[in-house]
Amino acid sequence: TGLGSVAASSESSTMRTSLVDRMIFANTYVSAGTTATINGSVVAGTYFTTGVSAVVNGDTLAGAATTLGASSSFSGDLRSGAAVTLGADATVAGDLQFGTTVTFGAGATSGSQAQNTAVPNTTDDQQDVIAEQNSLTLMTADVVLPTGNIATDVTFTAGVYEVPGLLTFTAAKTITLDAEGQDSEFIFNIGNYLSFGAGVEVVVVNETANTSVIWNAPAGYITVGDGANIVG
């Protein structure tokens, strides 16, 4: 469940003490703060940084420098176009490729280390994401979510949702995505700003193996508060 991606074609992606499933692609930078967990891969056009005890369950690719906070844990391969710095006791289970230098803090470890023969280029990936985002944006909305604040638990069924203005979900609320036992798509096209408050939970229920969730922000912003759990 929770197939899809968080994509920001011309923006950065940031999170703190949060959990994000699947994959993150950002044309500029990705910054994952203290105890953030990413259950998937990360592609950053420029730099990628994590705070203390962050976890990435996937591969990472950054066009520029990569900096891992102390006690961070990466389960996949790490590839960076510039310097790589591992904080104390940080671990990279897979291979590590660096562009210029690599620095290990006390107790930090990785798999094999090698210097890149060419700087990673995310241009093709970026164009693929932009094309997909444009296709999603052109889809006719089933529901237009009004500007404002959602201050109660809410349930959405499958469909295309448009977020044309500022929309916030109050802290500690639950967003339930009910697939109703079908191969369902939940597509949220964010034209302005979508904010998940601290501790917000996105939960998918009655899903199949082909249920997908996509938060699409081609020209807007998505922010994820402390302790939030976002599927998609």
Coordinates of C-alpha atoms in Angstrom, one line a residue:
T1 CA 0.0 0.0 0.0
G2 CA 1.0 3.6 -0.2
L3 CA 2.4 3.4 -3.7
G4 CA 3.4 6.7 -5.2
S5 CA 5.7 9.5 -4.5
V6 CA 6.2 12.9 -3.0
A7 CA 7.5 15.0 -5.8
A8 CA 8.5 18.6 -6.0
S9 CA 9.7 19.4 -9.4
S10 CA 10.9 22.9 -8.7
E11 CA 11.0 23.0 -4.9
S12 CA 12.9 21.6 -2.1
S13 CA 11.6 18.8 0.2
T14 CA 12.0 19.1 4.0
M15 CA 10.8 17.1 7.0
R16 CA 11.5 16.9 10.7
T17 CA 10.8 13.9 13.0
S18 CA 8.5 12.5 10.4
L19 CA 7.8 9.3 8.4
V20 CA 7.4 9.3 4.7
D21 CA 6.7 6.2 2.6
R22 CA 7.9 5.2 -0.8
M23 CA 10.1 7.8 -2.6
I24 CA 11.0 11.4 -2.5
F25 CA 12.2 13.4 -5.6
A26 CA 13.3 17.0 -5.3
N27 CA 14.8 19.2 -8.1
T28 CA 16.8 21.0 -5.4
Y29 CA 17.5 19.7 -1.9
V30 CA 16.1 17.2 0.6
S31 CA 16.5 17.8 4.3
A32 CA 15.4 15.1 6.7
G33 CA 15.6 16.1 10.3
T34 CA 16.0 14.4 13.7
T35 CA 14.6 10.8 13.7
A36 CA 13.0 11.2 10.3
T37 CA 12.2 7.9 8.6
I38 CA 12.0 7.5 4.8
N39 CA 10.7 4.1 3.7
G40 CA 12.0 4.4 0.1
S41 CA 14.5 6.0 -2.1
V42 CA 15.6 9.7 -2.3
V43 CA 16.7 11.7 -5.3
A44 CA 17.9 15.2 -4.8
G45 CA 19.0 17.6 -7.5
T46 CA 21.5 19.3 -5.2
Y47 CA 22.3 18.3 -1.6
F48 CA 20.8 15.8 0.8
T49 CA 21.1 16.1 4.6
T50 CA 19.7 14.2 7.6
G51 CA 19.5 15.0 11.3
V52 CA 20.5 12.8 14.2
S53 CA 19.1 9.2 14.1
A54 CA 17.4 9.6 10.7
V55 CA 16.6 6.3 8.8
V56 CA 16.4 5.8 5.1
N57 CA 15.2 2.4 3.9
G58 CA 16.3 2.7 0.3
D59 CA 18.9 4.1 -2.0
T60 CA 19.9 7.8 -2.2
L61 CA 21.2 10.0 -5.0
A62 CA 22.3 13.6 -4.6
G63 CA 23.7 15.9 -7.3
A64 CA 25.8 17.7 -4.7
A65 CA 27.0 17.0 -1.1
T66 CA 25.4 14.4 1.3
T67 CA 25.6 14.9 5.0
L68 CA 24.4 12.2 7.5
G69 CA 23.6 13.1 11.1
A70 CA 25.0 11.1 14.0
S71 CA 23.6 7.6 14.3
S72 CA 21.7 7.9 11.0
S73 CA 21.1 4.6 9.3
F74 CA 20.9 4.0 5.5
S75 CA 19.9 0.5 4.3
G76 CA 20.8 1.0 0.6
D77 CA 23.4 2.5 -1.6
L78 CA 24.5 6.2 -1.3
R79 CA 25.7 8.2 -4.3
S80 CA 26.7 11.8 -4.1
G81 CA 28.1 14.3 -6.6
A82 CA 30.3 16.1 -4.1
A83 CA 31.5 15.5 -0.6
V84 CA 30.0 12.9 1.7
T85 CA 30.1 13.3 5.5
L86 CA 29.0 10.6 7.9
G87 CA 28.3 11.7 11.5
A88 CA 29.4 9.7 14.5
D89 CA 28.1 6.1 14.4
A90 CA 26.2 6.7 11.1
T91 CA 25.9 3.6 8.9
V92 CA 25.4 3.0 5.2
A93 CA 24.7 -0.7 4.6
G94 CA 25.3 -0.5 0.8
D95 CA 28.0 1.0 -1.4
L96 CA 29.1 4.6 -1.0
Q97 CA 30.1 6.8 -4.0
F98 CA 31.4 10.3 -3.4
G99 CA 32.3 13.1 -5.8
T100 CA 35.2 14.8 -4.0
T101 CA 35.9 13.6 -0.5
V102 CA 34.4 11.3 2.1
T103 CA 34.6 11.9 5.9
F104 CA 33.7 9.3 8.5
G105 CA 32.9 10.4 12.1
A106 CA 33.8 8.2 15.0
G107 CA 32.2 4.8 14.6
A108 CA 30.7 5.5 11.2
T109 CA 30.7 2.7 8.7
S110 CA 29.7 1.9 5.1
G111 CA 30.0 -0.7 2.4
S112 CA 32.6 -0.3 -0.3
Q113 CA 33.7 3.3 -1.1
A114 CA 34.5 4.6 -4.5
Q115 CA 34.9 8.0 -6.1
N116 CA 32.5 8.9 -8.9
T117 CA 33.9 9.0 -12.4
A118 CA 31.0 11.3 -13.4
V119 CA 28.8 13.7 -11.4
P120 CA 25.3 12.2 -10.9
N121 CA 22.8 13.9 -13.2
T122 CA 19.1 14.0 -12.3
T123 CA 18.0 15.9 -15.4
D124 CA 16.3 12.9 -17.1
D125 CA 14.6 11.9 -13.9
Q126 CA 13.4 15.5 -13.5
Q127 CA 11.9 15.6 -16.9
D128 CA 10.1 12.3 -16.3
V129 CA 8.7 13.7 -13.1
I130 CA 7.6 17.0 -14.7
A131 CA 5.9 15.1 -17.5
E132 CA 4.0 12.9 -15.0
Q133 CA 3.1 15.9 -12.8
N134 CA 1.7 17.7 -15.8
S135 CA -0.4 14.7 -16.7
L136 CA -1.8 14.5 -13.2
T137 CA -2.5 18.2 -13.1
L138 CA -4.6 18.0 -16.2
M139 CA -6.9 15.4 -14.7
T140 CA -10.4 16.6 -14.0
A141 CA -11.0 17.0 -10.2
D142 CA -13.7 14.8 -8.6
V143 CA -13.5 17.0 -5.5
V144 CA -12.1 20.5 -4.9
L145 CA -11.0 20.9 -1.3
P146 CA -11.8 24.4 0.0
T147 CA -9.2 26.7 1.5
G148 CA -9.0 26.5 5.2
N149 CA -8.2 24.1 8.1
I150 CA -9.5 20.6 8.5
A151 CA -9.7 20.2 12.3
T152 CA -11.4 16.8 12.6
D153 CA -10.6 13.3 11.4
V154 CA -11.6 12.9 7.8
T155 CA -12.2 10.0 5.3
F156 CA -11.6 10.3 1.5
T157 CA -12.6 7.7 -1.1
A158 CA -10.7 7.2 -4.3
G159 CA -10.5 10.0 -6.8
V160 CA -8.8 13.1 -8.0
Y161 CA -8.7 15.9 -5.4
E162 CA -7.7 19.5 -6.2
V163 CA -6.1 21.8 -3.5
P164 CA -6.2 25.3 -5.1
G165 CA -5.5 27.3 -2.0
L166 CA -4.0 27.0 1.5
L167 CA -5.2 23.9 3.2
T168 CA -4.0 22.6 6.6
F169 CA -4.7 19.5 8.6
T170 CA -4.7 20.1 12.4
A171 CA -2.2 18.3 14.5
A172 CA -2.9 14.7 15.6
K173 CA -5.8 14.2 13.2
T174 CA -6.2 11.1 11.1
I175 CA -6.8 11.2 7.3
T176 CA -8.3 7.8 6.2
L177 CA -8.1 6.9 2.5
D178 CA -10.7 4.2 1.9
A179 CA -10.0 2.2 -1.2
E180 CA -13.2 0.2 -0.7
G181 CA -11.6 -3.0 -1.8
Q182 CA -10.8 -1.8 -5.3
D183 CA -7.6 -1.0 -7.3
S184 CA -8.0 2.6 -6.4
E185 CA -6.0 5.8 -7.0
F186 CA -5.9 8.7 -4.6
I187 CA -4.5 11.8 -6.4
F188 CA -4.1 15.1 -4.6
N189 CA -3.1 18.0 -6.9
I190 CA -1.7 20.8 -4.8
G191 CA -1.7 24.1 -6.6
N192 CA -0.8 26.2 -3.6
Y193 CA 0.1 24.9 -0.1
L194 CA -0.8 21.8 1.8
S195 CA 0.3 21.5 5.4
F196 CA 0.2 18.3 7.6
G197 CA 0.3 19.3 11.3
A198 CA 2.4 17.5 13.9
G199 CA 1.3 13.9 14.5
V200 CA -1.1 13.8 11.5
E201 CA -1.7 10.2 10.3
V202 CA -2.5 9.2 6.8
V203 CA -4.0 5.7 6.8
V204 CA -5.0 3.6 3.8
V205 CA -7.8 1.0 4.5
N206 CA -9.5 -1.7 2.4
E207 CA -6.7 -1.4 -0.1
T208 CA -5.5 -3.9 -2.8
A209 CA -2.0 -4.5 -4.0
N210 CA -2.6 -1.9 -6.8
T211 CA -3.9 0.9 -4.6
S212 CA -1.9 4.1 -5.1
V213 CA -1.6 7.4 -3.3
I214 CA 0.1 10.5 -4.9
W215 CA 0.6 14.0 -3.5
N216 CA 1.4 16.1 -6.5
A217 CA 2.7 19.7 -6.0
P218 CA 4.1 20.9 -9.3
A219 CA 3.9 24.6 -8.4
G220 CA 3.1 24.5 -4.7
Y221 CA 4.4 23.4 -1.3
I222 CA 3.9 20.4 1.0
T223 CA 5.0 20.6 4.6
V224 CA 5.1 17.7 7.1
G225 CA 5.0 18.4 10.8
D226 CA 6.8 16.7 13.7
G227 CA 5.8 13.1 14.1
A228 CA 3.5 13.0 11.1
N229 CA 3.1 9.7 9.2
I230 CA 2.3 10.3 5.5
V231 CA 1.6 7.4 3.1
G232 CA 2.1 8.0 -0.6

